[in-house]
Coordinates of C-alpha atoms in Angstrom, one line a residue:
X112 CA 57.6 -86.2 25.3
X113 CA 59.0 -86.3 28.8
X114 CA 60.4 -89.7 29.8
X115 CA 58.3 -90.0 32.9
X116 CA 55.1 -88.6 31.4
X117 CA 52.1 -90.8 31.3
X118 CA 50.6 -91.8 28.0
X119 CA 47.7 -89.6 26.9
X120 CA 44.5 -91.0 25.5
X121 CA 44.4 -88.0 23.1
X122 CA 46.8 -86.8 20.5
X123 CA 45.4 -83.3 19.7
X124 CA 43.0 -81.3 21.9
X125 CA 41.3 -77.9 22.2
X126 CA 41.5 -76.2 25.6
X127 CA 38.7 -73.6 26.1
X128 CA 38.9 -71.3 29.1
X129 CA 37.0 -68.2 30.0
X130 CA 38.7 -64.8 30.3
X131 CA 37.5 -64.8 33.9
X132 CA 39.8 -67.7 34.6
X133 CA 42.7 -65.4 34.2
X134 CA 41.5 -62.9 36.8
X135 CA 42.4 -64.9 39.9
X136 CA 40.7 -63.3 42.9
X137 CA 40.6 -59.9 41.2
X138 CA 37.4 -58.4 39.8
X139 CA 38.9 -57.4 36.5
X140 CA 41.8 -57.9 34.2
X141 CA 44.8 -60.3 34.3
X142 CA 46.4 -61.8 37.4
X143 CA 49.9 -62.9 36.3
X144 CA 50.3 -65.6 38.9
X145 CA 47.0 -67.2 37.8
X146 CA 48.1 -67.0 34.1
X147 CA 51.3 -68.7 35.0
X148 CA 49.5 -71.4 36.9
X149 CA 47.3 -72.2 33.9
X150 CA 50.4 -72.1 31.6
X151 CA 52.0 -74.7 33.9
X152 CA 48.9 -76.9 33.5
X153 CA 49.3 -76.6 29.7
X154 CA 53.0 -77.3 30.0
X155 CA 52.3 -80.6 31.9
X156 CA 50.1 -81.8 29.1
X157 CA 52.5 -80.6 26.4
X158 CA 55.2 -82.8 28.0
X159 CA 52.9 -85.8 27.4
X160 CA 53.4 -85.1 23.6
X161 CA 49.8 -83.8 23.2
X162 CA 49.2 -81.2 20.5
X163 CA 47.4 -78.3 22.1
X164 CA 45.0 -75.6 20.7
X165 CA 43.7 -72.9 23.0
X166 CA 40.8 -70.4 22.9
X167 CA 40.5 -67.9 25.7
X168 CA 37.5 -65.7 26.3
X169 CA 37.7 -61.9 26.9
X170 CA 35.2 -61.4 29.7
X171 CA 37.8 -60.3 32.2
X172 CA 38.5 -57.2 30.1
X173 CA 35.4 -56.6 28.0
X174 CA 32.3 -58.6 27.2
X175 CA 30.4 -57.7 24.1
X176 CA 27.0 -58.7 25.4
X177 CA 27.4 -56.5 28.4
X178 CA 28.4 -53.5 26.3
X179 CA 25.4 -54.2 24.1
X180 CA 23.1 -54.3 27.1
X181 CA 24.3 -50.9 28.2
X182 CA 23.4 -49.3 24.9
X183 CA 26.5 -49.8 22.8
X184 CA 25.9 -51.0 19.2
X185 CA 26.2 -54.8 19.3
X186 CA 28.6 -55.3 16.4
X187 CA 31.0 -52.7 17.8
X188 CA 30.8 -54.2 21.3
X189 CA 31.5 -57.7 19.9
X190 CA 34.6 -56.4 18.0
X191 CA 35.8 -54.9 21.3
X192 CA 35.3 -58.2 23.0
X193 CA 37.4 -59.9 20.2
X194 CA 40.3 -57.5 20.9
X195 CA 40.1 -58.4 24.6
X196 CA 40.7 -62.1 23.7
X197 CA 43.8 -61.0 21.8
X198 CA 45.2 -59.4 24.9
X199 CA 44.5 -62.6 26.9
X200 CA 46.1 -64.7 24.2
X201 CA 49.3 -62.6 24.2
X202 CA 49.5 -62.8 28.0
X203 CA 49.2 -66.6 27.8
X204 CA 51.8 -66.8 25.0
X205 CA 54.2 -64.8 27.1
X206 CA 53.7 -67.1 30.1
X207 CA 54.0 -70.3 28.0
X208 CA 57.2 -69.1 26.3
X209 CA 58.8 -68.2 29.6
X210 CA 58.4 -72.0 30.3
X211 CA 60.1 -72.8 27.1
X212 CA 57.1 -73.8 25.0
X213 CA 56.9 -72.5 21.5
X214 CA 53.6 -70.7 21.0
X215 CA 51.7 -69.0 18.2
X216 CA 48.9 -66.5 18.6
X217 CA 46.7 -66.8 15.6
X218 CA 44.1 -64.0 15.2
X219 CA 40.9 -64.1 13.1
X220 CA 41.3 -60.3 12.8
X221 CA 44.4 -59.3 10.9
X222 CA 47.0 -57.6 13.2
X223 CA 50.3 -58.6 11.8
X224 CA 52.4 -56.8 14.4
X225 CA 51.2 -59.0 17.3
X226 CA 49.7 -62.2 15.8
X227 CA 49.6 -64.4 12.8
X228 CA 46.5 -64.3 10.5
X229 CA 44.5 -67.5 10.6
X230 CA 45.5 -69.8 7.8
X231 CA 44.3 -73.3 8.5
X232 CA 47.2 -75.3 6.9
X233 CA 49.8 -73.1 8.6
X234 CA 48.1 -73.6 12.0
X235 CA 48.1 -77.4 11.4
X236 CA 51.8 -77.3 10.7
X237 CA 52.4 -75.5 13.9
X238 CA 50.6 -78.2 15.8
X239 CA 52.6 -80.9 14.0
X240 CA 55.8 -79.1 15.2
X241 CA 54.4 -79.3 18.8
X242 CA 53.8 -75.6 19.0
X243 CA 50.8 -74.5 21.1
X244 CA 48.3 -72.5 19.0
X245 CA 46.2 -69.9 20.7
X246 CA 43.3 -68.8 18.5
X247 CA 42.3 -65.2 19.2
X248 CA 39.6 -62.8 18.1
X249 CA 36.9 -65.4 18.1
X250 CA 35.6 -66.4 14.6
X251 CA 36.3 -62.8 13.5
X252 CA 32.6 -62.2 13.2
X253 CA 30.2 -60.5 15.6
X254 CA 27.3 -62.4 17.2
X255 CA 29.5 -65.5 17.7
X256 CA 31.0 -66.4 21.1
X257 CA 34.4 -67.8 21.9
X258 CA 32.7 -71.1 22.7
X259 CA 31.6 -71.3 19.1
X260 CA 35.1 -70.2 18.0
X261 CA 36.6 -72.9 20.0
X262 CA 34.3 -75.5 18.5
X263 CA 34.9 -74.2 15.0
X264 CA 38.7 -74.2 15.3
X265 CA 38.6 -77.7 17.1
X266 CA 36.8 -79.1 14.0
X267 CA 39.1 -77.3 11.6
X268 CA 42.2 -78.6 13.4
X269 CA 40.9 -82.1 13.7
X270 CA 41.0 -82.1 17.5
X271 CA 39.8 -85.2 19.2
X272 CA 38.0 -83.3 22.0
X273 CA 37.3 -79.9 23.5
X274 CA 38.4 -79.6 27.1
X275 CA 36.3 -76.9 28.8
X276 CA 38.1 -75.7 31.9
X277 CA 35.6 -74.3 34.5
X278 CA 35.4 -73.6 38.3
X279 CA 33.5 -76.9 38.9
X280 CA 34.5 -80.5 38.1
X281 CA 31.8 -81.2 35.5
X282 CA 28.2 -80.5 34.4
X283 CA 25.6 -80.4 37.2
X284 CA 21.8 -80.5 37.0
X285 CA 21.8 -77.2 38.9
X286 CA 24.3 -74.8 40.3
X287 CA 26.5 -76.7 42.9
X288 CA 27.5 -73.4 44.5
X289 CA 23.9 -72.7 45.4
X290 CA 22.3 -76.1 45.8
X291 CA 23.8 -78.9 48.1
X292 CA 21.7 -81.5 46.3
X293 CA 23.1 -80.7 42.8
X294 CA 24.1 -83.9 41.0
X295 CA 27.0 -84.2 38.6
X296 CA 26.6 -86.0 35.3
X297 CA 29.4 -88.4 34.3
X298 CA 28.0 -88.3 30.7
X299 CA 25.3 -86.2 29.1
X300 CA 24.1 -85.9 25.5
X301 CA 24.3 -82.8 23.4
X302 CA 20.5 -82.7 23.1
X303 CA 20.1 -82.9 26.9
X304 CA 22.5 -80.0 27.3
X305 CA 20.4 -77.9 24.9
X306 CA 17.0 -79.0 26.2
X307 CA 17.9 -78.7 29.9
X308 CA 19.8 -75.5 29.3
X309 CA 22.8 -76.8 31.3
X310 CA 25.0 -73.9 30.4
X311 CA 28.1 -75.9 29.2
X312 CA 28.5 -73.8 26.1
X313 CA 26.1 -71.6 24.0
X314 CA 23.6 -73.4 21.8
X315 CA 25.6 -72.7 18.5
X316 CA 28.7 -74.3 19.9
X317 CA 26.8 -77.4 21.2
X318 CA 25.0 -77.9 17.9
X319 CA 28.3 -77.6 16.0
X320 CA 30.0 -80.1 18.3
X321 CA 27.0 -82.5 17.9
X322 CA 26.9 -82.2 14.1
X323 CA 30.6 -83.3 14.0
X324 CA 30.4 -85.7 17.0
X325 CA 33.1 -83.8 18.8
X326 CA 33.2 -84.7 22.5
X327 CA 33.3 -81.9 25.1
X328 CA 35.0 -82.7 28.4
X329 CA 34.1 -80.3 31.2
X330 CA 36.5 -80.3 34.2
X331 CA 37.8 -78.0 36.9
X332 CA 40.7 -75.8 35.9
X333 CA 41.2 -75.0 39.6
X334 CA 42.2 -78.6 40.4
X335 CA 46.0 -78.7 40.3
X336 CA 47.1 -81.3 37.7
X337 CA 43.5 -81.8 36.6
X338 CA 44.0 -81.2 32.9
X339 CA 47.0 -83.6 32.8
X340 CA 45.1 -86.2 34.9
X341 CA 42.1 -86.4 32.7
X342 CA 44.3 -86.8 29.6
X343 CA 45.9 -89.7 31.4
X344 CA 42.5 -91.3 32.0
X345 CA 42.0 -90.2 35.6
X346 CA 40.2 -87.4 37.5
X347 CA 36.6 -86.2 37.7
X348 CA 34.8 -84.7 34.7
X349 CA 31.7 -84.7 32.6
X350 CA 31.8 -85.9 29.0
X351 CA 29.2 -84.4 26.6
X352 CA 28.6 -86.7 23.7
X353 CA 25.8 -88.8 22.2

């Protein structure tokens, strides 16, 4: 831990970000300066002594549901989406390691040349050694999103919370980009998220978090220092928990 780092209220967390978060202002793919900016956010939290897991979506490269909607067989489309998450994970690994942070990409689909296979006890050991673990390829199964993968891995790794990095500073009752009177929740229950279709995560992920009482903290990834600030007990966010 850095000598001047504030004390975190969490010891081990899961950071879930979308693939689109890596696009920057582009309409597709990876924007290296944006990847580096997010890596620096992770670095600032790592310096607090927090053990960090990550799951990154693949929507900036390929989204399985979109492929399926255009006539592609759903299972094939989902596997292609999983491969997109591996590409994003490798990009984030490269950026983190350029900052001196030891990182492991752990894939639910075996591809030994570029990533470790998922073995729970080995992944836990990496975290104990303060390595950042980036879980790629979702759950390894079609029909499950990276939101569900993040919740599954967070439970398996005994994370204390999922941090969902988005473009807005929490969960609103309606889209704040379209409605000036949108109201942000400080706290909202899992059931309200499901019943009001608030779009925090998909229903499977919310139900899995609820069944294991795993808090979901929704915050803005575009706010510089936001991730670190919330872990230090500051900042604006919404906590999803009963």
